[in-house]
CSV table of C-alpha atoms in Angstrom, one decimal:
chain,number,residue,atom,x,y,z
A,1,UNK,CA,0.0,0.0,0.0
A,2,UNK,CA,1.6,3.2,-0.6
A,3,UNK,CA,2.7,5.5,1.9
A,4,UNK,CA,0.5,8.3,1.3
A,5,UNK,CA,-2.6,5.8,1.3
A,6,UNK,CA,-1.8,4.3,4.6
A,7,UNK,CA,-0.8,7.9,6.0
A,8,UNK,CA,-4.8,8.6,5.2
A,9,UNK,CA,-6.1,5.4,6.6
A,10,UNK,CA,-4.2,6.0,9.9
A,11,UNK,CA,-5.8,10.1,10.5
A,12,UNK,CA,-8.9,8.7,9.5
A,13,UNK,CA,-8.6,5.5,12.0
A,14,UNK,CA,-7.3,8.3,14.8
A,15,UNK,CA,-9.8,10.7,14.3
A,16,UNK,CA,-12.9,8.2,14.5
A,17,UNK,CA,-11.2,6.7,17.8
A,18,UNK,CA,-11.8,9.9,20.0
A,19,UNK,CA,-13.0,13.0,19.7
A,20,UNK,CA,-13.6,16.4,22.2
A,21,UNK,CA,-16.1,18.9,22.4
A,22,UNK,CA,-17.3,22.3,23.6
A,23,UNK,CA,-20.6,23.8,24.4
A,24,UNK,CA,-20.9,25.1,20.8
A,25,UNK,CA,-21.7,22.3,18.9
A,26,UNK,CA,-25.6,21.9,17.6
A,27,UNK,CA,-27.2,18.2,19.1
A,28,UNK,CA,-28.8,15.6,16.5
A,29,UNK,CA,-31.1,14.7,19.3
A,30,UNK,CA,-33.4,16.2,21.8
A,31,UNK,CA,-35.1,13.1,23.4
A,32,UNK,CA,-32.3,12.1,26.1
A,33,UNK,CA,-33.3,12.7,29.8
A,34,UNK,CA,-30.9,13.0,32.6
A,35,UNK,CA,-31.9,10.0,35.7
A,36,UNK,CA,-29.0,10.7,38.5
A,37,UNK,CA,-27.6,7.5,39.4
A,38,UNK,CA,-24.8,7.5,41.9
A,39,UNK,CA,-22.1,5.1,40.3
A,40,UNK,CA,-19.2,2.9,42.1
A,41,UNK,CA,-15.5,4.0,41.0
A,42,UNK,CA,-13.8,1.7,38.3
A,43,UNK,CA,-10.4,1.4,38.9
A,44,UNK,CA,-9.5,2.7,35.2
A,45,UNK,CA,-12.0,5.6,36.2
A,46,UNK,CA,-9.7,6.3,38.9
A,47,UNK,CA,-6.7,6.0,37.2
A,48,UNK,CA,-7.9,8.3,34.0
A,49,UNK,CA,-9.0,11.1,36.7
A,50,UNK,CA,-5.6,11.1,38.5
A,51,UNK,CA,-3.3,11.0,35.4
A,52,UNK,CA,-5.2,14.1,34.3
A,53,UNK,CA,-4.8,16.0,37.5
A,54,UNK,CA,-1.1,14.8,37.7
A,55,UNK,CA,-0.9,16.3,34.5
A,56,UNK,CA,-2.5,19.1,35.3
A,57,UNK,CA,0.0,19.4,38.6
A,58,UNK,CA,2.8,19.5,36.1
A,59,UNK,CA,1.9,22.3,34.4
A,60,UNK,CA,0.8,24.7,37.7
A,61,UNK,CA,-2.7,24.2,36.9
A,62,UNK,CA,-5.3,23.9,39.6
A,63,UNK,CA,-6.5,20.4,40.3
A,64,UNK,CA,-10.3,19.0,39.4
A,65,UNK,CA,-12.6,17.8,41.8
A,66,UNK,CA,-14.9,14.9,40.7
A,67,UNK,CA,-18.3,15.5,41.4
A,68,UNK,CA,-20.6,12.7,41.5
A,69,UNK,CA,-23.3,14.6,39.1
A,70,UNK,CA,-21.2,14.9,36.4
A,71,UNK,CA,-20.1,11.4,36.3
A,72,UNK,CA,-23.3,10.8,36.0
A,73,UNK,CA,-24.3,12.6,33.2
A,74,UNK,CA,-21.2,10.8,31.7
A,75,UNK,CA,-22.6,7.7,32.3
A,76,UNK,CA,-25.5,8.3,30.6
A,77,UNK,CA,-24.0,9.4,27.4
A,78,UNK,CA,-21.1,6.8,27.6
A,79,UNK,CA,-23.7,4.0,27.9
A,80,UNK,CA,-25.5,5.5,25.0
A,81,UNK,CA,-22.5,4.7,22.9
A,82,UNK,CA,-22.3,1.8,24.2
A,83,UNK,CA,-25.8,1.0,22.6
A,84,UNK,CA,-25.5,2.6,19.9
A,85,UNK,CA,-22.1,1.0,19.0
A,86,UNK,CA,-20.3,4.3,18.0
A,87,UNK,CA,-18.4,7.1,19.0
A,88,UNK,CA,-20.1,10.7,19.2
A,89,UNK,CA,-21.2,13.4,20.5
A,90,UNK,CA,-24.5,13.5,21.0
A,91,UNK,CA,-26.7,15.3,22.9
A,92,UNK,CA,-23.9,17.5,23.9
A,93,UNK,CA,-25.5,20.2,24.1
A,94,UNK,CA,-28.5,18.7,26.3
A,95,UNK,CA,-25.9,17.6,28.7
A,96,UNK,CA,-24.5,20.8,28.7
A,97,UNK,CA,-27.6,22.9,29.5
A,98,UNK,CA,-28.2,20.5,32.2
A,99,UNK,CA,-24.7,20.9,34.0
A,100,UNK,CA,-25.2,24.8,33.9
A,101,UNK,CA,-28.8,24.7,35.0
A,102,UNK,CA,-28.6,21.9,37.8
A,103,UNK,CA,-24.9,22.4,39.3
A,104,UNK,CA,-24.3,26.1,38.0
A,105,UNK,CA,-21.7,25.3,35.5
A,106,UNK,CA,-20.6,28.1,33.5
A,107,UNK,CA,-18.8,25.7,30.9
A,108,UNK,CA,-19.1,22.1,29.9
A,109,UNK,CA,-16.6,20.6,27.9
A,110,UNK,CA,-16.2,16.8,26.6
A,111,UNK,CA,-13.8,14.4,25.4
A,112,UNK,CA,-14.8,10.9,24.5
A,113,UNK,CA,-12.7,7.6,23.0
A,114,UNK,CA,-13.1,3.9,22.2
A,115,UNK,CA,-11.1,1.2,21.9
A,116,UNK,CA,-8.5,2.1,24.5
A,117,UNK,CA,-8.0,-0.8,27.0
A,118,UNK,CA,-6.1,0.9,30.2
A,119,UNK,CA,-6.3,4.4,31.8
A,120,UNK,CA,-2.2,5.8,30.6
A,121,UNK,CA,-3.3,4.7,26.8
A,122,UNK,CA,-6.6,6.7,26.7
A,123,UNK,CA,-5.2,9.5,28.9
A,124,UNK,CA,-1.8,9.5,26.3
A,125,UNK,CA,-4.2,9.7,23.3
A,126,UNK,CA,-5.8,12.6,24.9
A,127,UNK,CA,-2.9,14.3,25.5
A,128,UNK,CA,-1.6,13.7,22.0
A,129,UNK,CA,-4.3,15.7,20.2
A,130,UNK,CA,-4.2,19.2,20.3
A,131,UNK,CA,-8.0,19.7,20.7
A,132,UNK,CA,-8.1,17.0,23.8
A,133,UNK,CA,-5.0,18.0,25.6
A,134,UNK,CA,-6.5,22.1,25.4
A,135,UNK,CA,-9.8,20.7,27.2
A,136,UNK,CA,-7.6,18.4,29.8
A,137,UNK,CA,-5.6,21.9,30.4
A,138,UNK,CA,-8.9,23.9,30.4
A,139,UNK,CA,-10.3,26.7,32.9
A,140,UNK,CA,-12.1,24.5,34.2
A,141,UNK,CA,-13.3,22.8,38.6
A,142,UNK,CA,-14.8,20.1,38.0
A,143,UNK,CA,-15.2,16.4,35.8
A,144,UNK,CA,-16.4,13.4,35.8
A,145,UNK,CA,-15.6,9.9,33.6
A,146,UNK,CA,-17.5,7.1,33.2
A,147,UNK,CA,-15.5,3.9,30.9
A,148,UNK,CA,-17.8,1.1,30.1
A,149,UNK,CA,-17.0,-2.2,28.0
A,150,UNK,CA,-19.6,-3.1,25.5
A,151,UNK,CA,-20.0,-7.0,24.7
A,152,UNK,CA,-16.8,-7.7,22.6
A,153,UNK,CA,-14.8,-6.5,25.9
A,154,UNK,CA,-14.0,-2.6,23.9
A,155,UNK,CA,-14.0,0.2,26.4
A,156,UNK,CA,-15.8,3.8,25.3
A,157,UNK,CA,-14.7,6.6,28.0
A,158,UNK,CA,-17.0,10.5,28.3
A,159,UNK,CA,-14.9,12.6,30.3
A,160,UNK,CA,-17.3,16.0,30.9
A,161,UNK,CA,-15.4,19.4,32.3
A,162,UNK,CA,-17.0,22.1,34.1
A,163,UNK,CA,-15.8,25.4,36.0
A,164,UNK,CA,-18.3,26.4,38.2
């Protein structure tokens, strides 16, 4: 295969694999309702929250405080790609509106993935892409994660941001 051609295959692989967001983009849906469900810690959820505040530490940034609401809300979208068998955003903007109306958020920010398998690869991918990394190294007080495995054993990860 020539160089060029696999050059195109791997972006396009990379950019389908994760993807961030901010409260500006429009939502494809508006039937999705929030149900608060307070969620036991994964270990990988752990780990994902305290290799982005380490990072964070690094660089003289403040460190987040996970709030249980958020990781909530996190859930709910990360189980909906689990149904849905894809990677997206959404409903961002519901979820969004919701973090600024029930917990006073003043910005919402997302970065979702697939595929990863532990908590430094995801975190790593993150922090490779320019548009990830800027939201992990955000203005921002708060977050939440949820990681869930579908069926075939492939993890999908929402990671939402808020300063309040």
């Amino acid at each position: 295969m020539q160089l060029s051609l696999k050059l195109f295959f791997l972006a396009f692989i990379a950019s389908m694999t994760f993807s961030c967001t901010t409260d500006s983009l429009e939502d494809q849906t508006n039937d999705i309702e929030f149900s608060l469900i307070t969620l036991e810690d994964k270990s990988i959820e752990v780990e994902i929250l305290e290799l982005i505040n380490n990072h964070r530490l690094s660089l003289g940034l403040n460190v987040l405080s996970d709030l249980s609401v958020v990781k909530s809300v996190a859930y709910t979208h990360t189980d909906y790609m689990v149904d849905n068998n894809e990677v997206s955003h959404a409903n961002f903007f519901k979820r969004s509106e919701y973090l600024k109306s029930k917990e006073g958020a003043s910005s919402v920010s997302e970065n979702v993935a697939y595929g990863y398998s532990s908590a430094e690869s995801v975190v790593r991918a993150w922090l490779n892409s320019e548009g990830h990394r800027a939201t992990i190294e955000g203005d921002f007080t708060n977050f939440g994660i949820s990681a869930e495995e579908n069926a075939e054993g492939k993890w999908y990860y929402t990671n939402i941001f808020i300063k309040k």
